[in-house]
């Protein structure tokens, strides 16, 4: 529990209240009835309330709680006189009596003055001050007076001619309650024989009650004050007022007489108050215990509500944690073969928790829950009531009343077995090598793939191949179905190109993060690891365009004179010169131009565009396909130092590509020579 100032303040108030009640119960010694009734009621009500709470008997609890208020009112009415006296006895408090005690002071002065006057005239008197113990037993058998205390009235009561002079006067608060009261005689053996009945009666009452009794001797005129079974004799007339005040101030420790306190009168009220604080420690400890107990009772009883958001997290098998964790609704599945189809792991669930303040204080800002799923839930949707979930934080807390913020107030939980499927993804599944977001379409620095001259490069999708093999995916039925339909939901892991990877690379496939986040895929497991194997090539660029003459070539040497004869073609064709990895975009433009010119020069001198006469013969009179001779490996040896090591790179190339519209030429047969006909 939090010991904040509010809590401490409330406990203090309850402790003071308990102390007042306990003091009250103690003071009504003469009325054991009220104590008995109060204690019996507390025990009975407390027990009933406890049992009702424990067993959840809400109707009984309701009635007991309701009746408690009535019981207090009825008690107050029935015991009104006792309560009144009890409340008045609070005036004994030295500070309070200072505030409200001016009357008390007058009473004492009046009594003291009457006693002194009677002592001087040797008139016998016996006056008892009622304090906390009611003196009813003695007033009831005496003459009721009920007059304001007054020295002359006292004097005349004890006048020998007075009908009331025999017996004692009893003073209650500021009034003479009775006169002619017969007090109990002390049976103290140690009293001298000479002590007469008046003085024995004075001592006797002081033994049985907390009353302060003054006796004036008819014989000697001496004044005696009795309290707590002790007799102080020969009280000086001048000091009687002070002695009485000190006795009636409630300070039992004051001993009249030799120490001269009478001269000073009484203690300072603040001192008395402070002494009062440490006096009677047993009762104060009990008051504190009652105060703390009442506070805890209220703290545990007052129920409040609080809103929490919990994240669903799934665990399975024996490793699952079975105690609640802050902010998490843990759903524990019986085995790893199962998965939670709904709610999905990561979902948020809103709940309202209503509980005793004490319990919510334990929970603090975050609540957690554990739901244990059994095998028979598989394949069926079960509506879980909040009561079936163990709520708490770090440990279960009983009695939390939780409402789920879902229509119907329950959590619909569906558990499925994992599904399995084999898929064989193709490159097309990934949108080729240039799919947006795919790491494969990033331009690759030539330096990273072993070409010294930095050049732009892109993935040649034609050269990308998959590792052979089929991938088995395993997961929730719907996810597996989605993946089978659209393997592109598998994504590439980022490629980290390094010199050691050269132009080849291997990429692992994983479920696509965006697809996961878009909830297209939940928890897919790959049966085997799936790899993509690819090769990186520098980007191909066009160096220039050439008009080339077409030559006639016969590859069939054995044909000799038998070969068909054609006239050399009169047409030319357009060819594009294309390179990879030879001219980088990054270098100086004039240098690029020089390099281009060198390449074009080389191609003009070495390129061969030809028609194979053997093949052309097969289609006489038609347009015939033109072919291009290979420039490789000739160009690697022939290009000058400008091209440096770039031309040694296996990824670099130089090739000739004919214009699509210009790939054929018309051939005409040569006229037959005479000699041949013969
Ligand atoms: N039980 C009693 N309750 C009240 N007053 C009593 C009681 N017994 C005696 N008295 C009073 O005491 C008077 C008798 O006093 P007695 O002489 O026996 O006692 P004492 O102690 O010697 O007093 P004193 O010194 O005044 O003579 C009675 O007249 C009566 O007023």
XYZ file of C-alpha atoms and ligand atoms in Angstrom:
709
model
C 0.000 0.000 0.000
C 1.186 3.458 -0.766
C 1.974 5.544 2.287
C 1.217 8.876 0.672
C 0.174 11.933 2.722
C -3.480 11.320 1.882
C -3.343 7.790 3.263
C -1.477 8.887 6.389
C -3.942 11.722 6.963
C -6.925 9.423 6.665
C -5.373 6.826 8.985
C -4.690 9.611 11.510
C -8.283 10.776 11.457
C -9.543 7.209 11.881
C -7.069 6.602 14.708
C -8.193 9.703 16.587
C -11.811 8.687 16.053
C -11.108 5.169 17.304
C -9.321 6.587 20.314
C -12.288 8.749 21.199
C -14.651 5.794 20.866
C -12.360 3.553 22.915
C -12.052 6.251 25.608
C -15.775 6.568 25.649
C -16.257 2.844 26.031
C -13.748 2.784 28.859
C -15.310 5.669 30.720
C -18.780 4.225 30.864
C -17.668 1.780 33.481
C -20.980 1.946 35.231
C -22.727 1.045 32.002
C -21.343 -2.270 30.921
C -24.432 -2.641 28.795
C -23.432 -0.095 26.198
C -19.970 -1.616 25.895
C -21.418 -5.084 25.601
C -23.891 -4.012 22.949
C -21.305 -2.106 20.924
C -18.764 -4.903 21.027
C -21.399 -7.527 20.230
C -22.620 -5.479 17.272
C -19.108 -4.958 15.937
C -18.340 -8.663 16.217
C -21.628 -9.791 14.676
C -21.638 -7.249 11.852
C -17.943 -7.786 11.143
C -18.337 -11.544 11.023
C -21.440 -11.389 8.821
C -19.791 -8.945 6.451
C -16.636 -11.030 6.245
C -18.536 -14.235 5.531
C -20.756 -12.510 2.954
C -17.753 -11.109 1.137
C -15.789 -14.326 1.277
C -18.596 -16.442 -0.096
C -19.811 -13.764 -2.491
C -23.255 -13.538 -0.822
C -23.969 -10.145 -2.278
C -27.536 -9.838 -0.942
C -26.447 -10.520 2.618
C -23.549 -8.128 2.194
C -25.908 -5.455 0.922
C -28.246 -5.850 3.888
C -25.468 -5.916 6.491
C -23.888 -2.806 5.030
C -27.243 -1.040 4.930
C -28.251 -2.020 8.455
C -24.946 -0.877 9.953
C -25.932 2.762 9.493
C -29.323 2.192 11.154
C -27.696 0.321 14.017
C -25.457 3.278 14.753
C -28.437 5.653 14.799
C -30.501 3.328 17.010
C -27.571 2.906 19.395
C -27.194 6.659 19.586
C -30.865 7.069 20.502
C -31.004 4.238 23.033
C -27.799 5.223 24.752
C -28.327 8.929 24.487
C -27.649 9.702 28.201
C -24.467 7.664 28.223
C -23.297 9.212 25.018
C -24.042 12.644 26.351
C -22.012 11.973 29.439
C -19.255 10.453 27.392
C -19.097 13.483 25.181
C -19.059 15.749 28.212
C -16.249 13.712 29.690
C -14.211 14.801 26.703
C -14.007 18.009 28.648
C -11.441 16.232 30.765
C -9.044 16.811 27.975
C -6.801 19.514 29.401
C -6.845 21.650 26.266
C -10.576 21.273 25.753
C -11.321 21.966 29.354
C -9.326 25.129 29.017
C -11.550 26.201 26.196
C -14.858 25.105 27.664
C -13.777 24.851 31.268
C -14.605 28.274 32.692
C -17.725 26.840 34.292
C -15.757 24.016 35.840
C -13.448 26.578 37.337
C -16.412 28.409 38.880
C -17.743 25.164 40.291
C -14.453 24.365 41.991
C -14.169 27.872 43.359
C -17.670 27.772 44.740
C -17.127 24.388 46.380
C -13.728 25.354 47.779
C -15.058 28.598 49.126
C -18.050 26.859 50.778
C -15.761 24.198 52.298
C -13.327 26.796 53.667
C -16.176 28.751 55.155
C -17.692 25.599 56.735
C -14.270 24.506 58.012
C -13.838 27.800 59.772
C -17.146 27.313 61.493
C -16.524 23.593 62.029
C -19.509 22.540 60.072
C -19.280 18.973 58.806
C -19.590 18.493 55.041
C -19.126 15.773 52.446
C -19.035 16.685 48.744
C -18.348 14.248 45.872
C -17.440 15.372 42.338
C -18.688 12.936 39.742
C -16.121 12.370 37.039
C -16.074 9.703 34.368
C -17.659 6.997 36.455
C -21.364 7.784 36.826
C -22.469 8.120 40.421
C -26.041 7.176 39.601
C -26.206 4.364 42.142
C -25.751 6.991 44.846
C -27.761 9.863 43.419
C -30.718 7.606 42.848
C -31.098 6.836 46.541
C -30.502 10.443 47.575
C -32.516 13.617 47.364
C -32.473 14.986 43.848
C -31.524 18.629 43.832
C -30.385 19.696 40.377
C -29.316 23.214 41.288
C -26.457 25.268 40.068
C -23.431 24.933 42.361
C -23.355 27.836 44.725
C -21.369 28.358 47.948
C -24.361 29.624 49.878
C -26.523 26.752 48.773
C -23.845 24.280 49.848
C -23.488 26.084 53.128
C -27.166 25.856 53.830
C -27.412 22.213 52.792
C -24.823 21.297 55.426
C -26.395 23.495 58.043
C -27.294 21.211 60.904
C -30.876 22.414 60.739
C -31.109 21.418 57.133
C -32.982 18.264 56.253
C -30.306 17.474 53.740
C -27.250 17.910 55.923
C -26.831 14.202 56.669
C -24.992 12.418 53.911
C -23.120 13.707 50.914
C -23.695 16.222 48.148
C -22.970 14.891 44.660
C -21.853 17.374 42.045
C -22.339 16.407 38.443
C -20.837 18.781 35.922
C -21.762 22.264 37.152
C -24.780 21.222 39.116
C -25.619 19.828 42.511
C -27.261 16.601 41.421
C -28.214 15.262 44.835
C -27.857 15.794 48.556
C -28.108 13.441 51.523
C -26.430 10.676 49.538
C -25.221 7.670 51.493
C -21.780 6.749 50.192
C -20.070 3.344 50.502
C -17.862 3.096 53.557
C -14.243 2.134 53.056
C -13.248 -1.189 54.524
C -9.611 -0.317 54.594
C -8.126 -2.102 57.686
C -5.262 0.276 57.920
C -7.436 3.240 58.647
C -7.081 4.525 62.184
C -9.955 3.855 64.507
C -10.292 7.561 64.923
C -11.393 8.001 61.347
C -15.110 8.481 61.509
C -17.830 7.427 59.120
C -17.896 10.672 57.099
C -14.256 10.220 56.191
C -14.661 6.492 55.623
C -17.545 7.280 53.308
C -15.369 9.804 51.437
C -12.581 7.266 51.024
C -15.008 4.467 50.191
C -16.474 6.289 47.178
C -13.006 7.196 45.948
C -12.042 3.523 46.098
C -14.971 2.419 44.015
C -15.096 5.241 41.497
C -12.921 7.960 40.050
C -14.801 10.591 41.984
C -12.960 13.281 43.941
C -14.467 13.661 47.411
C -13.974 16.507 49.907
C -14.803 16.088 53.567
C -14.903 18.837 56.154
C -14.625 17.560 59.719
C -17.261 18.705 62.087
C -14.941 17.885 64.963
C -11.705 19.513 63.836
C -12.623 21.732 60.919
C -9.889 20.049 58.893
C -10.349 19.464 55.179
C -9.660 16.083 53.597
C -9.612 15.249 49.878
C -9.971 11.640 48.713
C -9.222 10.253 45.256
C -8.390 6.831 43.917
C -8.617 5.295 47.392
C -6.105 7.753 48.804
C -6.783 10.246 51.451
C -5.061 13.604 51.618
C -5.629 15.068 55.014
C -5.168 18.522 56.386
C -5.425 20.297 53.100
C -4.648 23.968 53.670
C -7.688 26.116 53.269
C -5.919 28.459 50.909
C -4.889 25.617 48.714
C -8.141 23.702 48.526
C -9.176 25.333 45.240
C -5.862 24.472 43.612
C -5.883 20.934 44.968
C -9.374 20.318 43.658
C -8.573 21.782 40.264
C -5.515 19.620 39.948
C -7.465 16.522 40.994
C -10.354 17.250 38.717
C -8.075 18.079 35.791
C -7.808 14.345 35.190
C -4.142 14.133 36.070
C -3.870 11.132 38.343
C -0.227 11.725 38.945
C -0.653 14.967 40.765
C 0.120 14.449 44.372
C -0.985 17.196 46.537
C 0.985 18.415 49.444
C 4.659 18.540 50.098
C 6.012 19.236 46.643
C 4.271 22.559 46.714
C 2.408 22.101 43.501
C -0.645 23.435 45.097
C 0.910 26.821 45.181
C 1.298 26.844 41.399
C -2.158 25.446 40.956
C -1.870 23.085 37.966
C 0.189 22.084 34.949
C 0.191 24.113 31.821
C -2.569 22.733 29.559
C -0.156 22.139 26.645
C 2.033 20.040 28.910
C -1.022 18.139 30.000
C -1.985 17.570 26.418
C 1.474 16.289 25.572
C 1.421 14.043 28.624
C -1.977 12.877 27.483
C -0.480 11.857 24.153
C 1.930 9.403 25.750
C -0.377 8.354 28.538
C -2.247 5.112 28.159
C -0.084 3.709 25.315
C -2.024 0.439 25.162
C -5.237 2.173 24.231
C -3.457 4.392 21.723
C -1.833 1.414 20.033
C -5.214 -0.219 19.840
C -6.713 2.968 18.388
C -3.959 3.025 15.749
C -4.599 -0.636 14.919
C -8.326 0.017 14.613
C -7.640 3.110 12.467
C -5.365 1.189 10.099
C -7.831 -1.696 10.028
C -10.748 0.573 9.146
C -8.705 2.255 6.437
C -7.726 -1.090 4.931
C -11.320 -2.240 5.077
C -12.447 0.842 3.165
C -9.473 0.635 0.802
C -10.351 -2.952 -0.009
C -14.046 -2.272 -0.243
C -14.151 0.787 -2.495
C -14.251 -0.426 -6.065
C -13.071 1.650 -9.012
C -12.712 1.103 -12.740
C -9.775 1.566 -15.015
C -9.194 1.063 -18.726
C -6.332 -1.005 -20.082
C -5.033 -1.948 -23.527
C -3.460 -5.353 -23.846
C -1.463 -6.844 -26.694
C -2.190 -10.421 -27.628
C 0.844 -12.656 -27.522
C 0.829 -16.362 -28.239
C 2.930 -18.958 -26.521
C 2.838 -22.705 -26.748
C 4.087 -25.779 -25.036
C 5.891 -26.220 -21.772
C 8.073 -23.122 -22.087
C 5.031 -20.858 -21.969
C 4.993 -18.402 -19.102
C 1.863 -18.897 -17.037
C 1.918 -15.738 -14.923
C 0.516 -12.454 -16.210
C 2.892 -9.880 -17.628
C 2.223 -6.143 -17.791
C 0.353 -5.033 -20.893
C 0.080 -8.507 -22.441
C -2.790 -10.911 -22.842
C -0.872 -14.143 -23.179
C -2.722 -16.982 -24.884
C -1.072 -20.285 -24.165
C -1.638 -23.049 -26.709
C -1.237 -26.717 -25.830
C 1.365 -27.419 -28.528
C 3.469 -25.836 -31.226
C 1.430 -27.595 -33.926
C -1.337 -25.104 -33.294
C -1.742 -21.474 -33.967
C -4.184 -18.792 -32.944
C -6.406 -17.891 -35.895
C -8.189 -15.177 -33.929
C -7.365 -12.885 -32.339
C -4.068 -12.637 -34.177
C -0.869 -12.296 -32.299
C -0.095 -8.580 -32.022
C -3.756 -7.516 -31.905
C -4.766 -5.032 -29.209
C -7.609 -5.729 -26.837
C -9.334 -3.062 -24.764
C -10.641 -3.969 -21.364
C -12.277 -2.251 -18.412
C -11.192 -3.599 -15.062
C -13.350 -2.970 -12.009
C -11.850 -3.966 -8.707
C -11.104 -2.952 -5.166
C -8.838 0.090 -5.059
C -6.280 -2.029 -3.284
C -6.172 -4.540 -6.147
C -6.025 -1.891 -8.851
C -3.243 -0.191 -6.917
C -1.344 -3.495 -7.081
C -1.959 -3.682 -10.801
C -0.793 -0.106 -11.304
C -0.706 1.338 -14.795
C -0.671 -1.966 -16.585
C -2.629 -5.159 -16.353
C -1.828 -8.537 -17.857
C -3.744 -11.729 -18.439
C -3.138 -15.375 -19.200
C -5.600 -17.539 -21.079
C -4.823 -21.231 -21.221
C -6.251 -23.001 -24.261
C -6.979 -26.705 -24.190
C -6.724 -29.245 -27.009
C -10.480 -29.452 -27.561
C -10.665 -25.837 -28.745
C -8.903 -26.693 -32.004
C -11.000 -25.843 -35.034
C -13.826 -24.309 -33.034
C -14.370 -20.729 -32.068
C -14.784 -20.371 -28.336
C -16.174 -17.362 -26.565
C -14.011 -16.709 -23.556
C -15.479 -14.759 -20.653
C -13.091 -12.444 -18.845
C -13.535 -14.586 -15.754
C -11.786 -17.491 -17.495
C -8.637 -15.436 -17.838
C -6.124 -15.126 -15.014
C -5.597 -11.418 -14.444
C -2.780 -9.689 -12.639
C 0.751 -8.478 -13.017
C 3.728 -10.687 -12.251
C 1.329 -12.753 -10.169
C -2.381 -13.500 -10.390
C -4.746 -11.146 -8.551
C -8.060 -12.612 -7.464
C -11.286 -10.687 -7.444
C -10.538 -8.442 -10.410
C -13.782 -7.844 -12.204
C -12.862 -7.342 -15.848
C -15.070 -6.365 -18.785
C -13.841 -6.891 -22.313
C -14.600 -4.029 -24.650
C -16.018 -6.290 -27.312
C -19.603 -6.704 -28.434
C -20.952 -9.391 -26.161
C -18.221 -8.891 -23.589
C -16.252 -11.962 -24.512
C -13.159 -12.800 -26.451
C -13.716 -14.992 -29.522
C -10.771 -17.343 -29.750
C -10.190 -19.721 -32.657
C -7.339 -22.207 -32.692
C -6.204 -24.081 -35.824
C -3.620 -26.621 -36.743
C -0.888 -25.485 -39.097
C -1.346 -26.237 -42.829
C 1.427 -27.289 -45.229
C 1.983 -26.678 -48.918
C 4.804 -26.972 -51.439
C 5.369 -24.015 -53.737
C 7.852 -23.418 -56.535
C 8.199 -19.689 -56.998
C 9.303 -18.339 -60.356
C 11.117 -15.152 -61.120
C 7.892 -13.799 -62.528
C 6.434 -14.112 -59.059
C 8.764 -11.371 -58.021
C 7.924 -9.073 -60.921
C 11.158 -9.829 -62.755
C 14.363 -8.222 -61.744
C 12.976 -4.722 -61.851
C 10.088 -4.952 -59.444
C 9.767 -1.779 -57.479
C 11.342 -2.134 -54.111
C 13.242 -5.209 -55.086
C 16.886 -4.855 -54.198
C 17.765 -6.394 -57.551
C 17.045 -3.285 -59.604
C 19.497 -1.087 -57.803
C 22.328 0.120 -60.026
C 25.428 -1.689 -59.001
C 28.777 0.029 -58.713
C 31.262 -1.649 -60.990
C 33.880 -1.558 -58.268
C 31.662 -3.827 -56.235
C 31.539 -6.457 -58.905
C 35.149 -6.431 -59.859
C 35.215 -3.944 -62.728
C 37.824 -1.344 -62.064
C 36.274 1.479 -64.017
C 33.157 2.460 -62.177
C 30.177 1.886 -64.402
C 26.476 1.731 -63.944
C 25.115 -1.746 -63.946
C 21.764 -3.345 -63.725
C 20.597 -6.843 -63.220
C 20.225 -8.797 -66.410
C 16.989 -10.539 -65.590
C 17.642 -13.161 -68.234
C 20.648 -14.306 -66.298
C 18.855 -14.698 -62.991
C 18.056 -18.285 -62.113
C 16.547 -20.040 -59.154
C 18.150 -22.784 -57.244
C 16.364 -25.912 -58.182
C 13.937 -27.104 -55.627
C 10.543 -26.619 -54.162
C 9.875 -24.811 -50.944
C 7.576 -26.175 -48.303
C 5.739 -23.529 -46.395
C 3.923 -24.233 -43.188
C 1.604 -21.998 -41.291
C -1.991 -20.961 -40.765
C -4.271 -22.350 -43.452
C -5.181 -18.973 -44.909
C -1.596 -17.779 -45.049
C -0.438 -20.916 -46.805
C -3.288 -20.576 -49.311
C -2.350 -16.964 -50.014
C 1.268 -17.830 -50.503
C 0.431 -20.665 -52.865
C -1.595 -18.278 -54.996
C 0.936 -15.501 -54.878
C 4.486 -16.556 -54.121
C 5.517 -12.904 -54.562
C 4.512 -12.519 -50.919
C 7.956 -13.948 -50.355
C 10.515 -11.168 -50.467
C 14.237 -10.996 -51.041
C 16.473 -10.374 -48.154
C 18.694 -7.384 -48.909
C 21.751 -8.190 -51.032
C 25.085 -7.275 -49.639
C 27.410 -7.152 -52.631
C 31.060 -7.407 -51.969
C 34.143 -8.008 -54.031
C 34.100 -11.613 -52.951
C 30.637 -12.137 -54.362
C 31.902 -11.037 -57.769
C 29.123 -10.930 -60.249
C 27.179 -13.736 -58.622
C 25.015 -13.491 -55.577
C 22.637 -15.550 -53.556
C 19.594 -14.080 -51.912
C 17.477 -15.728 -49.277
C 13.753 -15.475 -49.559
C 11.670 -14.514 -46.559
C 7.999 -13.653 -46.116
C 7.558 -10.131 -47.423
C 7.578 -7.632 -44.581
C 4.972 -5.406 -46.172
C 2.743 -8.390 -46.730
C 3.213 -9.326 -43.086
C 2.382 -5.823 -41.953
C -0.619 -5.653 -44.270
C -1.744 -8.826 -42.495
C -1.709 -10.759 -45.761
C 0.598 -13.199 -44.078
C 0.566 -14.146 -40.448
C 3.133 -16.613 -39.326
C 4.430 -18.553 -42.297
C 7.223 -20.966 -41.706
C 9.415 -22.041 -44.576
C 9.925 -25.751 -44.664
C 13.295 -25.318 -46.326
C 15.346 -22.313 -46.977
C 14.718 -20.819 -50.392
C 17.533 -19.130 -52.280
C 17.680 -17.036 -55.420
C 20.922 -17.289 -57.361
C 21.704 -14.433 -59.713
C 24.493 -12.800 -61.716
C 25.176 -9.090 -62.043
C 26.131 -7.584 -65.388
C 27.211 -4.054 -66.238
C 24.545 -2.093 -68.050
C 24.641 -2.272 -71.898
C 25.071 1.026 -73.744
C 24.981 1.919 -77.496
C 28.317 3.303 -78.688
C 27.192 4.252 -82.160
C 25.605 3.190 -85.441
C 27.435 2.075 -88.626
C 26.435 1.489 -92.228
C 28.186 -1.744 -93.183
C 28.581 -3.464 -96.516
C 27.431 -7.037 -96.797
C 29.952 -9.644 -97.989
C 29.315 -13.013 -99.587
C 30.856 -15.909 -97.739
C 30.972 -19.566 -98.476
C 31.604 -21.737 -95.473
C 31.451 -24.957 -97.440
C 34.940 -25.241 -98.855
C 34.246 -28.702 -100.251
C 31.497 -27.370 -102.482
C 34.123 -25.586 -104.622
C 32.908 -24.673 -108.077
C 29.657 -26.410 -107.356
C 28.714 -23.597 -105.010
C 25.962 -21.325 -106.269
C 27.142 -18.031 -107.568
C 25.702 -14.672 -106.576
C 26.494 -11.152 -107.493
C 27.918 -9.162 -104.533
C 24.999 -7.392 -102.819
C 24.613 -3.754 -103.621
C 22.831 -2.927 -100.306
C 24.263 -1.973 -96.965
C 22.796 -2.668 -93.475
C 22.671 -0.563 -90.332
C 24.368 -2.028 -87.246
C 24.429 -0.765 -83.677
C 27.601 -1.126 -81.683
C 26.795 -2.034 -78.088
C 29.145 -2.455 -75.128
C 28.979 -3.475 -71.537
C 31.424 -2.294 -68.941
C 33.792 -0.551 -71.299
C 32.720 3.075 -71.125
C 31.604 4.375 -67.784
C 29.089 7.215 -67.486
C 31.182 8.572 -64.705
C 34.221 9.627 -66.727
C 35.001 12.799 -68.659
C 32.801 13.242 -71.714
C 35.600 13.982 -74.182
C 37.321 10.822 -73.013
C 34.043 8.963 -73.533
C 33.904 10.350 -77.105
C 37.474 9.276 -77.806
C 36.721 5.792 -76.508
C 33.573 5.594 -78.601
C 35.468 6.621 -81.714
C 38.159 3.999 -81.062
C 35.520 1.322 -80.660
C 33.694 2.411 -83.825
C 36.998 2.473 -85.703
C 37.786 -1.033 -84.499
C 34.349 -2.272 -85.475
C 34.507 -0.630 -88.921
C 37.786 -2.393 -89.577
C 36.966 -5.776 -88.123
C 33.271 -6.328 -88.291
C 31.954 -8.695 -90.878
C 28.376 -8.615 -92.076
C 27.793 -11.414 -94.506
C 25.488 -13.735 -96.319
C 26.292 -17.438 -96.241
C 26.002 -18.433 -99.875
C 25.192 -22.022 -98.985
C 22.162 -20.968 -97.072
C 21.231 -18.266 -99.553
C 21.137 -20.872 -102.289
C 18.288 -22.566 -100.537
C 16.066 -19.575 -101.214
C 17.064 -18.215 -104.639
C 15.539 -14.972 -105.607
C 14.312 -14.070 -102.135
C 15.630 -11.666 -99.586
C 18.222 -13.349 -97.526
C 19.114 -13.091 -93.819
C 22.318 -11.228 -93.047
C 24.661 -12.513 -90.349
C 27.237 -10.778 -88.179
C 30.677 -12.141 -87.392
C 31.847 -12.272 -83.771
C 34.112 -9.524 -82.524
C 35.105 -11.431 -79.441
C 37.830 -12.198 -78.345
C 39.410 -9.983 -81.032
C 38.353 -6.699 -79.429
C 39.918 -7.528 -76.041
C 43.321 -7.753 -77.665
C 42.847 -4.874 -80.083
C 41.387 -2.068 -77.979
C 44.017 0.354 -76.772
C 45.263 1.231 -73.251
C 42.365 3.647 -72.789
C 40.193 0.729 -71.819
C 42.603 -0.513 -69.170
C 41.573 -3.558 -67.192
C 37.891 -3.031 -67.972
C 38.251 -5.085 -71.163
C 39.605 -8.024 -69.116
C 36.475 -8.224 -66.991
C 34.423 -11.278 -67.914
C 31.292 -9.159 -67.585
C 32.492 -6.681 -70.231
C 31.383 -7.103 -73.858
C 31.397 -5.496 -77.313
C 28.882 -6.621 -79.874
C 27.197 -5.657 -83.058
C 23.470 -5.686 -83.382
C 21.664 -5.241 -86.630
C 18.694 -2.922 -86.956
C 15.566 -5.049 -86.736
C 14.144 -3.528 -89.949
C 17.320 -3.998 -91.873
C 18.300 -7.639 -91.428
C 17.858 -8.954 -94.963
C 19.285 -8.130 -98.372
C 18.133 -9.154 -101.834
C 20.614 -11.370 -103.699
C 20.773 -11.873 -107.386
C 22.268 -14.984 -108.977
C 25.313 -14.480 -111.164
C 24.736 -15.431 -114.839
C 25.884 -19.012 -115.767
C 29.387 -19.115 -117.267
C 29.746 -20.835 -120.602
C 32.350 -23.339 -119.581
C 30.075 -24.735 -117.046
C 27.434 -25.715 -119.524
C 29.771 -27.795 -121.513
N -22.151 6.460 54.741
C -22.270 7.799 54.889
N -22.543 8.545 53.807
C -22.644 9.849 53.893
N -22.477 10.529 55.013
C -22.235 9.854 56.141
C -22.089 8.447 56.105
N -21.847 8.033 57.332
C -21.814 9.162 58.079
N -22.024 10.225 57.376
C -22.012 11.576 57.783
O -21.090 11.701 58.767
C -21.716 12.169 59.932
C -21.194 11.447 61.081
O -19.882 11.718 61.210
P -18.871 11.019 62.174
O -18.618 11.904 63.270
O -19.332 9.624 62.414
O -17.674 10.871 61.273
P -16.272 11.601 61.388
O -15.539 11.007 60.225
O -15.733 11.474 62.689
O -16.681 13.054 61.032
P -16.470 14.362 61.830
O -15.032 14.580 61.929
O -17.224 15.345 61.067
O -17.133 14.052 63.201
C -23.151 11.877 59.731
O -23.944 12.812 60.424
C -23.342 11.901 58.310
O -23.713 13.200 57.944
